[in-house]
Coordinates of C-alpha atoms in Angstrom, one line a residue:
M153 CA 54.6 10.2 -69.4
K154 CA 56.5 7.5 -71.4
K155 CA 57.1 8.3 -75.0
L156 CA 56.7 5.4 -77.4
F157 CA 59.4 5.3 -80.1
V158 CA 59.1 3.2 -83.3
L159 CA 62.1 2.9 -85.6
L160 CA 61.1 4.0 -89.0
A161 CA 62.8 3.0 -92.3
A162 CA 63.8 4.8 -95.4
A163 CA 63.0 3.5 -98.8
V164 CA 65.4 2.7 -101.6
A165 CA 63.9 4.9 -104.2
P166 CA 65.2 8.2 -105.4
F167 CA 64.3 11.4 -103.7
G168 CA 61.6 10.0 -101.3
A169 CA 62.0 8.6 -97.9
A170 CA 60.0 5.5 -97.0
L171 CA 59.0 4.6 -93.5
A172 CA 58.9 1.2 -91.8
C173 CA 59.7 -1.3 -94.5
T174 CA 59.3 -5.1 -94.1
N175 CA 61.4 -8.1 -95.4
F176 CA 60.6 -11.8 -95.4
I177 CA 63.4 -14.2 -96.5
I178 CA 62.7 -17.8 -97.5
T179 CA 65.6 -20.2 -98.2
K180 CA 65.4 -22.7 -101.1
G181 CA 65.0 -25.6 -98.7
A182 CA 62.0 -23.9 -97.1
S183 CA 60.2 -23.0 -100.3
A184 CA 57.7 -25.1 -102.2
D185 CA 59.4 -24.6 -105.6
G186 CA 63.0 -24.6 -104.5
S187 CA 63.5 -20.9 -105.1
V188 CA 65.1 -18.4 -102.7
M189 CA 62.6 -15.6 -102.0
V190 CA 62.8 -12.1 -100.5
S191 CA 59.9 -9.9 -100.0
Y192 CA 60.0 -6.1 -99.5
A193 CA 57.5 -3.2 -99.0
A194 CA 58.8 0.3 -99.5
D195 CA 56.4 2.2 -97.2
S196 CA 56.4 5.9 -97.4
H197 CA 53.9 8.7 -97.3
G198 CA 55.9 10.5 -99.9
L199 CA 57.3 7.8 -102.2
Y200 CA 56.1 7.5 -105.8
G201 CA 55.9 3.8 -106.6
A202 CA 57.9 3.0 -109.8
L203 CA 60.2 0.3 -111.2
Y204 CA 63.8 1.4 -111.8
H205 CA 66.2 -0.1 -114.4
T206 CA 69.9 0.4 -114.8
P207 CA 71.6 -1.1 -117.8
G208 CA 74.8 -3.0 -117.4
G209 CA 77.9 -2.5 -119.5
R210 CA 81.6 -2.0 -119.8
H211 CA 83.4 1.1 -118.5
K212 CA 86.6 2.8 -119.6
A213 CA 89.4 3.3 -117.1
G214 CA 88.8 6.4 -115.1
A215 CA 85.1 6.4 -115.5
L216 CA 83.3 7.8 -112.5
L217 CA 79.8 7.1 -111.0
P218 CA 78.2 10.0 -109.2
V219 CA 76.5 9.0 -105.9
Y220 CA 73.4 10.7 -104.7
E221 CA 71.6 10.1 -101.4
W222 CA 68.5 8.0 -102.2
D223 CA 66.2 9.7 -99.7
T224 CA 67.0 13.3 -100.6
G225 CA 68.8 13.4 -103.9
R226 CA 71.8 15.1 -102.2
Y227 CA 75.0 14.7 -104.1
L228 CA 77.6 12.8 -102.1
T229 CA 80.6 11.9 -104.1
D230 CA 82.0 10.3 -107.3
I231 CA 83.4 6.8 -107.2
P232 CA 85.4 4.9 -109.8
Q233 CA 83.4 2.6 -112.0
P234 CA 84.6 -1.0 -112.4
A235 CA 85.4 -2.4 -115.8
R236 CA 82.0 -4.2 -115.9
T237 CA 78.6 -3.7 -114.3
W238 CA 75.4 -5.8 -114.4
S239 CA 71.9 -4.8 -115.4
T240 CA 69.4 -4.3 -112.6
V241 CA 65.6 -4.1 -112.5
G242 CA 64.2 -3.0 -109.2
N243 CA 66.1 -4.7 -106.4
M244 CA 67.3 -7.6 -108.5
N245 CA 70.1 -7.9 -111.1
E246 CA 70.5 -10.1 -114.2
H247 CA 72.2 -12.8 -112.2
S248 CA 69.2 -13.2 -109.8
L249 CA 71.0 -11.4 -107.0
I250 CA 68.4 -9.8 -104.6
I251 CA 69.0 -7.1 -102.1
A252 CA 66.3 -5.5 -99.9
E253 CA 66.4 -3.5 -96.6
T254 CA 64.7 -2.2 -93.5
T255 CA 66.1 0.7 -91.5
Y256 CA 66.4 0.2 -87.7
G257 CA 68.2 3.4 -87.0
G258 CA 70.0 2.3 -83.8
R259 CA 72.1 4.6 -81.8
H260 CA 72.0 8.1 -83.4
E261 CA 75.4 9.1 -82.1
L262 CA 76.9 6.5 -84.6
E263 CA 75.7 8.5 -87.6
D264 CA 78.6 10.0 -89.6
P265 CA 77.9 13.4 -91.1
T266 CA 81.0 13.0 -93.3
G267 CA 79.9 9.7 -94.9
R268 CA 79.6 9.6 -98.6
I269 CA 77.8 6.3 -99.3
D270 CA 74.2 5.9 -98.0
Y271 CA 72.2 2.7 -97.6
G272 CA 70.3 3.0 -100.9
S273 CA 73.5 3.5 -102.9
L274 CA 75.0 0.5 -101.2
I275 CA 72.1 -1.6 -102.4
Y276 CA 72.0 -0.5 -106.0
I277 CA 75.8 -0.2 -106.5
A278 CA 76.2 -3.7 -105.0
L279 CA 73.5 -5.0 -107.4
Q280 CA 75.5 -3.5 -110.3
R281 CA 78.8 -5.0 -109.2
A282 CA 78.1 -8.4 -107.6
K283 CA 76.9 -11.7 -109.0
T284 CA 76.3 -13.5 -105.7
A285 CA 75.2 -12.7 -102.1
R286 CA 78.7 -13.1 -100.7
E287 CA 80.2 -10.8 -103.4
A288 CA 77.5 -8.3 -102.5
I289 CA 78.5 -8.4 -98.8
D290 CA 82.1 -7.7 -99.8
V291 CA 81.0 -4.8 -102.0
I292 CA 78.9 -3.2 -99.3
V293 CA 81.7 -3.4 -96.7
E294 CA 84.3 -2.1 -99.1
L295 CA 82.2 0.9 -100.2
A296 CA 81.2 1.9 -96.6
D297 CA 84.7 1.5 -95.2
T298 CA 86.3 3.4 -98.1
Y299 CA 83.9 6.3 -98.5
G300 CA 82.2 6.4 -95.1
Y301 CA 78.7 5.4 -94.3
A302 CA 76.1 8.2 -94.6
S303 CA 73.0 6.5 -93.1
S304 CA 71.8 5.1 -89.8
G305 CA 71.5 1.4 -88.8
E306 CA 70.3 -0.9 -91.5
S307 CA 69.3 -4.5 -92.0
F308 CA 69.8 -6.0 -95.5
S309 CA 68.3 -9.1 -97.0
I310 CA 70.9 -10.5 -99.5
A311 CA 70.1 -13.6 -101.6
D312 CA 71.0 -15.5 -104.7
P313 CA 69.7 -18.8 -106.1
D314 CA 71.9 -20.8 -103.7
E315 CA 71.7 -19.0 -100.3
A316 CA 70.2 -16.1 -98.3
W317 CA 71.8 -13.8 -95.7
I318 CA 70.7 -11.2 -93.2
M319 CA 73.3 -8.5 -92.8
E320 CA 73.1 -5.7 -90.2
L321 CA 75.4 -2.7 -90.0
I322 CA 75.7 0.7 -88.5
G323 CA 78.3 3.5 -88.7
K324 CA 80.8 4.5 -86.1
G325 CA 79.9 8.1 -85.6
F326 CA 82.4 10.9 -86.0
K327 CA 85.8 11.4 -84.4
D328 CA 88.1 14.1 -85.7
D329 CA 91.4 12.7 -87.0
G330 CA 93.1 16.1 -86.7
R331 CA 93.1 16.6 -90.4
G332 CA 89.4 17.4 -90.8
G333 CA 88.5 13.8 -91.5
N334 CA 86.8 11.0 -89.5
A335 CA 89.0 8.7 -87.6
R336 CA 86.1 6.3 -87.3
K337 CA 85.1 6.1 -90.9
G338 CA 83.3 2.9 -91.9
I339 CA 80.9 0.4 -90.3
V340 CA 80.5 -2.3 -87.8
W341 CA 78.5 -5.2 -89.1
V342 CA 77.5 -8.8 -88.9
A343 CA 76.1 -11.1 -91.7
R344 CA 74.6 -14.4 -91.0
R345 CA 73.7 -17.1 -93.6
I346 CA 70.2 -18.3 -93.0
P347 CA 70.2 -22.1 -92.6
D348 CA 68.7 -23.9 -95.6
G349 CA 65.2 -25.0 -94.8
Y350 CA 64.5 -22.0 -92.5
V351 CA 62.8 -18.6 -93.0
C352 CA 63.9 -15.2 -91.6
A353 CA 62.4 -11.7 -91.4
H354 CA 63.2 -8.2 -90.3
A355 CA 61.1 -5.0 -90.0
N356 CA 63.0 -2.0 -88.7
Q357 CA 64.5 -3.5 -85.6
A358 CA 68.0 -5.1 -85.6
R359 CA 67.5 -8.8 -85.0
I360 CA 71.0 -10.4 -84.9
T361 CA 72.0 -11.1 -81.3
T362 CA 74.9 -13.4 -80.5
F363 CA 76.8 -15.0 -83.4
P364 CA 79.6 -17.5 -84.0
K365 CA 83.1 -16.1 -84.3
D366 CA 84.6 -19.2 -86.0
D367 CA 82.3 -20.1 -88.8
P368 CA 83.1 -18.0 -91.9
E369 CA 81.0 -20.3 -94.1
N370 CA 77.9 -19.1 -92.3
C371 CA 78.8 -15.9 -90.4
L372 CA 80.9 -12.9 -91.4
Y373 CA 81.5 -9.8 -89.3
A374 CA 83.7 -6.7 -88.9
P375 CA 86.9 -7.5 -87.0
D376 CA 86.2 -4.8 -84.5
V377 CA 82.4 -5.3 -84.1
V378 CA 82.8 -6.3 -80.4
E379 CA 85.8 -4.2 -79.5
F380 CA 84.2 -1.1 -80.8
A381 CA 81.2 -1.6 -78.7
R382 CA 83.5 -1.9 -75.6
E383 CA 85.4 1.2 -76.6
I384 CA 82.2 3.3 -76.8
G385 CA 80.8 1.8 -73.6
Y386 CA 77.9 -0.2 -75.1
Y387 CA 79.2 -3.6 -73.9
Q388 CA 81.6 -4.9 -71.3
G389 CA 81.2 -8.7 -71.4
S390 CA 82.9 -11.6 -73.2
D391 CA 83.1 -12.0 -77.0
E392 CA 80.9 -15.1 -76.8
E393 CA 78.0 -13.3 -75.1
F394 CA 78.1 -10.2 -77.3
S395 CA 74.8 -9.4 -79.0
F396 CA 74.9 -7.0 -82.0
S397 CA 71.3 -5.8 -81.6
D398 CA 71.5 -5.3 -77.9
A399 CA 74.6 -3.2 -78.2
Y400 CA 73.9 -1.1 -81.3
A401 CA 70.0 -1.0 -81.3
P402 CA 68.5 -1.8 -77.9
A403 CA 64.8 -2.3 -78.3
D404 CA 62.0 -0.5 -76.5
F405 CA 58.2 -0.9 -76.5
G406 CA 57.8 0.8 -79.9
A407 CA 60.5 -1.3 -81.6
L408 CA 58.7 -4.5 -80.5
R409 CA 55.1 -3.4 -81.1
G410 CA 55.7 -1.5 -84.3
C411 CA 58.5 -3.6 -85.8
E412 CA 59.1 -7.0 -84.3
A413 CA 55.3 -7.7 -84.3
R414 CA 55.4 -7.8 -88.1
V415 CA 58.1 -10.5 -88.0
W416 CA 56.0 -12.4 -85.5
A417 CA 52.9 -12.2 -87.7
F418 CA 54.9 -13.8 -90.6
F419 CA 56.5 -16.4 -88.4
R420 CA 53.2 -17.5 -86.8
T421 CA 51.6 -17.8 -90.3
V422 CA 54.2 -20.3 -91.5
A423 CA 55.6 -21.9 -88.3
D424 CA 54.3 -23.5 -85.2
G425 CA 54.8 -22.4 -81.6
M426 CA 54.9 -18.6 -82.2
D427 CA 52.1 -17.8 -79.8
T428 CA 54.7 -18.3 -77.2
Y429 CA 56.1 -14.9 -78.2
T430 CA 52.8 -12.9 -78.3
D431 CA 53.8 -10.9 -75.2
Y432 CA 57.1 -10.0 -76.9
A433 CA 55.4 -8.9 -80.2
M434 CA 53.0 -6.8 -78.2
G435 CA 55.8 -5.0 -76.4
Y436 CA 55.0 -6.4 -73.0
N437 CA 58.1 -8.7 -72.4
K438 CA 61.2 -7.8 -74.3
T439 CA 63.2 -10.6 -72.6
N440 CA 61.1 -13.2 -74.4
K441 CA 62.9 -12.7 -77.7
M442 CA 61.9 -14.5 -80.9
P443 CA 64.6 -16.6 -82.7
L444 CA 66.4 -15.0 -85.7
W445 CA 64.9 -17.6 -88.0
V446 CA 62.3 -20.4 -87.7
K447 CA 61.6 -23.7 -89.5
P448 CA 58.2 -23.6 -91.3
R449 CA 55.7 -26.3 -90.7
A450 CA 55.5 -26.9 -94.4
K451 CA 57.2 -25.7 -97.5
V452 CA 56.3 -22.1 -98.2
A453 CA 54.7 -21.4 -101.6
P454 CA 55.3 -18.0 -103.4
K455 CA 51.6 -17.2 -103.1
T456 CA 51.8 -17.7 -99.3
V457 CA 54.6 -15.1 -99.2
F458 CA 52.5 -12.7 -101.4
D459 CA 49.6 -13.0 -98.9
C460 CA 51.8 -12.7 -95.8
M461 CA 52.7 -9.2 -97.1
R462 CA 49.0 -8.4 -96.9
D463 CA 48.7 -9.1 -93.2
H464 CA 46.8 -6.9 -90.7
Y465 CA 47.3 -9.1 -87.6
E466 CA 44.1 -10.9 -88.4
G467 CA 43.2 -13.5 -85.8
T468 CA 45.6 -12.0 -83.2
P469 CA 45.0 -9.6 -80.2
M470 CA 46.2 -6.8 -82.5
D471 CA 43.7 -7.6 -85.3
M472 CA 43.2 -4.2 -87.0
T473 CA 39.8 -5.2 -88.5
A474 CA 38.2 -6.0 -85.1
D475 CA 38.3 -2.9 -82.9
L476 CA 36.4 0.3 -83.0
G477 CA 39.2 2.0 -84.9
A478 CA 38.2 0.0 -87.9
G479 CA 35.1 2.1 -88.2
G480 CA 31.8 0.7 -89.4
H481 CA 33.2 -1.2 -92.3
G482 CA 36.2 -3.1 -90.9
C483 CA 39.0 -0.9 -92.4
P484 CA 42.4 -2.2 -91.2
Y485 CA 44.2 1.1 -91.3
R486 CA 44.8 3.9 -88.9
W487 CA 45.7 7.3 -90.3
R488 CA 48.9 8.9 -89.0
P489 CA 50.1 9.9 -86.5
M490 CA 50.6 6.4 -84.9
Y491 CA 50.2 7.7 -81.3
F492 CA 47.5 9.6 -79.6
E493 CA 46.8 10.8 -76.0
V494 CA 43.7 10.7 -74.0
D495 CA 43.5 12.1 -70.4
G496 CA 47.2 12.0 -70.0
E497 CA 47.6 8.4 -71.2
E498 CA 49.4 7.6 -74.5
Y499 CA 48.1 5.0 -76.9
C500 CA 49.4 3.4 -80.1
N501 CA 47.8 2.4 -83.3
E502 CA 49.1 -0.8 -84.8
R503 CA 51.5 -0.8 -87.7
A504 CA 50.9 -4.0 -89.7
T505 CA 52.9 -5.4 -92.7
A506 CA 50.3 -4.1 -95.1
T507 CA 49.9 -0.4 -94.9
Q508 CA 48.3 2.4 -96.8
Q509 CA 51.5 4.3 -97.6
T510 CA 53.3 1.7 -99.6
G511 CA 55.0 3.1 -102.7
F512 CA 56.0 -0.2 -104.2
W513 CA 56.4 -3.8 -103.0
F514 CA 57.8 -7.1 -104.4
V515 CA 58.5 -10.7 -103.8
A516 CA 61.7 -11.7 -105.6
Q517 CA 62.5 -15.3 -106.6
A518 CA 66.0 -16.5 -107.3
R519 CA 65.4 -19.8 -109.0
P520 CA 68.2 -22.4 -109.1
D521 CA 66.6 -24.7 -111.7
V522 CA 66.6 -22.1 -114.5
P523 CA 69.3 -19.9 -116.0
R524 CA 70.1 -17.0 -113.7
D525 CA 68.7 -14.4 -116.0
M526 CA 65.3 -16.0 -115.4
G527 CA 64.8 -14.9 -111.8
I528 CA 61.5 -13.2 -111.2
L529 CA 60.7 -9.9 -109.5
W530 CA 57.0 -10.1 -108.7
F531 CA 56.3 -6.3 -108.6
G532 CA 53.4 -4.2 -107.4
V533 CA 52.6 -0.7 -106.4
D534 CA 50.5 0.8 -103.5
D535 CA 49.0 -1.0 -100.5
A536 CA 49.8 -4.8 -100.8
A537 CA 46.5 -5.9 -99.4
T538 CA 44.5 -4.4 -102.3
S539 CA 47.1 -4.5 -105.1
C540 CA 48.5 -7.2 -107.3
L541 CA 51.9 -8.6 -108.2
T542 CA 53.0 -9.1 -111.8
P543 CA 56.1 -11.0 -112.9
I544 CA 59.1 -9.0 -114.2
Y545 CA 62.0 -11.2 -115.3
C546 CA 65.3 -10.1 -113.8
S547 CA 67.0 -9.8 -117.1
A548 CA 64.4 -7.4 -118.5
T549 CA 66.0 -4.5 -120.4
E550 CA 62.8 -2.3 -120.4
V551 CA 60.4 -1.1 -117.8
P552 CA 56.7 -1.3 -118.5
A553 CA 55.4 2.2 -119.2
C554 CA 52.7 1.9 -116.5
F555 CA 55.5 1.4 -113.9
S556 CA 58.0 4.0 -115.3
E557 CA 59.4 6.6 -112.9
T558 CA 58.8 9.2 -115.7
N559 CA 55.1 8.5 -115.8
G560 CA 53.6 10.8 -113.2
S561 CA 54.8 11.7 -109.8
M562 CA 53.4 12.2 -106.3
L563 CA 52.4 15.7 -107.4
D564 CA 51.4 14.9 -110.9
Y565 CA 48.5 12.5 -111.6
S566 CA 48.9 10.4 -114.7
P567 CA 46.0 8.3 -116.1
T568 CA 48.5 5.8 -117.6
S569 CA 50.4 5.2 -114.3
A570 CA 49.8 2.0 -112.4
F571 CA 50.6 3.8 -109.1
W572 CA 47.8 6.3 -109.6
L573 CA 45.4 3.7 -110.8
F574 CA 46.0 1.3 -107.9
N575 CA 45.7 4.2 -105.5
R576 CA 42.3 5.2 -107.0
V577 CA 41.0 1.7 -106.4
T578 CA 42.5 1.3 -103.0
N579 CA 41.4 4.6 -101.6
F580 CA 37.8 3.9 -102.8
A581 CA 38.0 0.6 -101.0
Y582 CA 38.7 2.3 -97.7
M583 CA 35.2 3.7 -97.8
R584 CA 33.5 0.3 -97.4
Y585 CA 36.5 -2.0 -96.9
N586 CA 34.8 -5.2 -95.7
M587 CA 32.9 -5.4 -99.0
I588 CA 35.0 -3.7 -101.6
A589 CA 38.3 -5.2 -100.5
A590 CA 36.7 -8.7 -100.8
D591 CA 35.9 -8.0 -104.5
I592 CA 39.4 -6.7 -105.1
R593 CA 40.9 -9.8 -103.5
K594 CA 39.0 -12.1 -105.8
V595 CA 40.7 -10.3 -108.7
V596 CA 44.1 -10.4 -107.0
D597 CA 43.9 -14.1 -106.3
A598 CA 42.7 -15.0 -109.8
W599 CA 45.5 -13.0 -111.5
E600 CA 48.3 -14.2 -109.2
N601 CA 47.3 -17.9 -109.3
D602 CA 47.0 -17.8 -113.1
Q603 CA 50.4 -16.2 -113.4
L604 CA 52.0 -18.7 -111.0
Q605 CA 50.3 -21.9 -112.2
T606 CA 49.9 -21.2 -115.9
Q607 CA 51.6 -18.2 -117.4
V608 CA 55.0 -18.4 -115.8
P609 CA 55.5 -22.1 -116.4
Q610 CA 54.6 -21.6 -120.1
T611 CA 56.9 -18.6 -120.4
D612 CA 59.7 -20.5 -118.7
A613 CA 59.3 -23.4 -121.1
K614 CA 59.4 -21.2 -124.2
A615 CA 62.4 -19.2 -122.8
A616 CA 64.4 -22.3 -122.1
T617 CA 64.4 -23.1 -125.9
L618 CA 66.0 -19.8 -126.8
P619 CA 69.6 -18.7 -127.0
A620 CA 70.6 -16.1 -124.3
K621 CA 70.1 -12.9 -126.3
K622 CA 66.8 -13.9 -127.7
R623 CA 65.7 -15.2 -124.3
V624 CA 66.3 -11.8 -122.8
R625 CA 64.3 -10.0 -125.5
Y626 CA 61.5 -12.5 -125.1
L627 CA 61.4 -12.2 -121.3
T628 CA 61.5 -8.4 -121.6
D629 CA 58.6 -8.3 -124.0
H630 CA 56.6 -10.8 -121.9
S631 CA 57.2 -8.7 -118.7
V632 CA 56.1 -5.5 -120.4
R633 CA 53.0 -7.1 -122.0
T634 CA 51.9 -8.8 -118.8
A635 CA 52.2 -5.6 -116.7
Q636 CA 50.1 -3.7 -119.3
A637 CA 47.5 -6.5 -119.2
L638 CA 47.3 -6.1 -115.4
F639 CA 46.9 -2.3 -115.8
D640 CA 44.1 -2.8 -118.3
R641 CA 42.4 -5.3 -115.9
W642 CA 42.6 -2.9 -113.0
S643 CA 41.2 -0.1 -115.2
K644 CA 38.1 -2.3 -115.7
L645 CA 38.0 -3.1 -112.0
D646 CA 38.1 0.6 -111.2
K647 CA 35.0 1.3 -113.2
Y648 CA 33.2 -1.8 -111.9
L649 CA 33.7 -0.8 -108.3
L650 CA 32.5 2.7 -108.8
V651 CA 29.3 1.5 -110.5
K652 CA 28.6 -1.2 -107.9
Y653 CA 29.4 0.8 -104.7
M654 CA 28.8 4.4 -105.5
D655 CA 27.4 6.5 -102.7
G656 CA 27.7 3.7 -100.1
N657 CA 24.9 1.6 -101.8
V658 CA 25.5 -1.8 -103.4
K659 CA 23.9 -2.6 -106.8
S660 CA 22.8 -6.2 -107.3
E661 CA 24.6 -8.3 -110.0
H662 CA 23.8 -11.2 -112.2
A663 CA 27.3 -12.6 -111.6
G664 CA 30.5 -11.6 -109.7
V665 CA 33.5 -9.3 -110.3
L666 CA 35.5 -11.9 -112.3
E667 CA 32.7 -12.4 -114.7
F668 CA 32.4 -8.7 -115.2
L669 CA 36.1 -8.3 -115.9
D670 CA 36.2 -11.3 -118.3
G671 CA 32.9 -10.3 -120.0
S672 CA 31.8 -7.2 -121.8
G673 CA 31.7 -5.1 -118.7
T674 CA 28.5 -3.5 -119.7
A675 CA 25.4 -2.4 -117.7
A676 CA 23.8 -5.7 -118.5
H677 CA 26.0 -7.2 -115.8
F678 CA 23.9 -5.4 -113.1
V679 CA 20.3 -6.1 -112.2
D680 CA 17.9 -3.6 -113.7
N681 CA 14.2 -3.2 -113.3
G682 CA 13.3 -4.7 -116.6
N683 CA 11.9 -1.5 -118.2
G684 CA 14.8 -1.1 -120.7
R685 CA 16.1 2.2 -119.3
D686 CA 19.1 0.8 -117.3
I687 CA 17.6 1.7 -114.0
P688 CA 19.0 -0.5 -111.2
D689 CA 16.7 -2.8 -109.2
N690 CA 17.2 -4.4 -105.8
I691 CA 19.7 -1.8 -104.6
Q692 CA 21.2 -3.0 -101.2
F693 CA 21.9 -0.8 -98.2
P694 CA 24.3 -2.8 -96.0
G695 CA 24.6 -0.3 -93.2
Y696 CA 27.2 -0.5 -90.4
G697 CA 28.7 -3.2 -88.2
E698 CA 27.2 -4.0 -84.8
K699 CA 30.2 -2.7 -82.8
W700 CA 30.0 0.6 -84.7
K701 CA 26.3 1.0 -84.1
R702 CA 26.7 0.4 -80.4
A703 CA 29.5 2.9 -80.2
V704 CA 27.4 5.6 -81.9
A705 CA 24.5 4.8 -79.6
A706 CA 26.7 5.1 -76.6
D707 CA 28.2 8.4 -77.8
N708 CA 25.1 10.2 -79.0
G709 CA 22.2 7.9 -78.3
E710 CA 20.1 10.5 -76.5
I711 CA 20.0 12.7 -79.6
L712 CA 19.5 9.9 -82.1
K713 CA 17.0 7.8 -80.2
V714 CA 13.7 7.2 -81.9
I715 CA 10.7 8.1 -79.7
N716 CA 7.5 6.1 -80.3
E717 CA 4.4 7.7 -78.9

């Protein structure tokens, strides 16, 4: 029996592994507002969604930085601090440098047990030390080659206001140098600049195939990336035909269906001609490879990227709302494990971009038409399909209390934590998804459109009149206040949904959810029987979908059948 294997990713947050992350990359020539955008979902069943901040500063000679493995908290080593480091908030620094990741794993024999810099540390240390994407690539390579790479195969999205890159790397395994060290310490890697006007994506499968060897403006790589593959026996052909992903991370059914399919879903949303690759995305034809990047049919707006992170393969053969697995209420989620067996045959549940186990997610914008300290990290927690993004300016020196890593944990509920609040709402939505999620989405769209179209432009205009230090304080205060306003709005939404949908019934309303949130939020919003006792009238009982009813009848119809005499 063939075993399906999906490459799973680790998150870049302390002490909690995340599985199967997703990145979309939009160059400035492909975006509607001229910004470079990178999206990311840190998807983990054990990750607490929080926003992390590291202040920048100057360091004395001899100062050391302790390095801890992001997934486990394991101490790895101390490394020298540079004279100057930059402030970071989430996966963005004060210069609008963005770094995100997905883990593809690759050949496990290339993992180095002696490595002292893991993938998460590479990201956050690079954000502290680099101002541009090219500088970040240099920092990542230098750190991994100097201290040894402690993780498996990784794809990085690296972007600044001018350009965007996809970088893929993997370790070299272990070979005893005779002195107790590793003669193969370091990484093999390739980084490709995404052509302006195009979009790219990766989702836990290495995607760089062949690449130019004589175009350093657009392609950088380890000097031994081809020769090492020959040495190990992964490749025997010419330099020109060498494919990084085929050598270091050959794809199987699971890598296509569980990983590449997410890239395909994004590409088909923004570009034409992607139905040609349906058989590839479904794992049926791995020779029909998608391109590394595609040109969108129209300029891609930030809101489009937000919504692409909410995808469940709607309108495709893998639509998660359409089959019996969605239950009687169209729930687009399948609880783990991803695979199940029936009568000796193995089957897979889909793994879409939006997933229930997201810890945090973001869409970062590096904007070339404003000062670099005015980049925006649109940040959210929990399932992207039923959560909301709020703007955090990249120079913010304070994290909103509702997003703080000290406010609750995966084992400690906090009533002031956005992560717990959004999980309350989302988990309630799973009960009757086709109705509750629609109400949530109205609130999401209203909030995000208002921020994009009104609040951010007004904030930008005010900030542009301020000197640098006052601008940073103003943008920090705005980011904190706005995040708290979103938290307060979600608190009202939480109460509204419970009152409206309690026990599987639906109470009738005088108006919709937006009116409730913008109004008093009292019982007068709902229809009562007119007797002055707040007793609801015209309660609705929506029942189940047709497919579900037919399935129940087929399964247990003889017992449930009504007999009319």
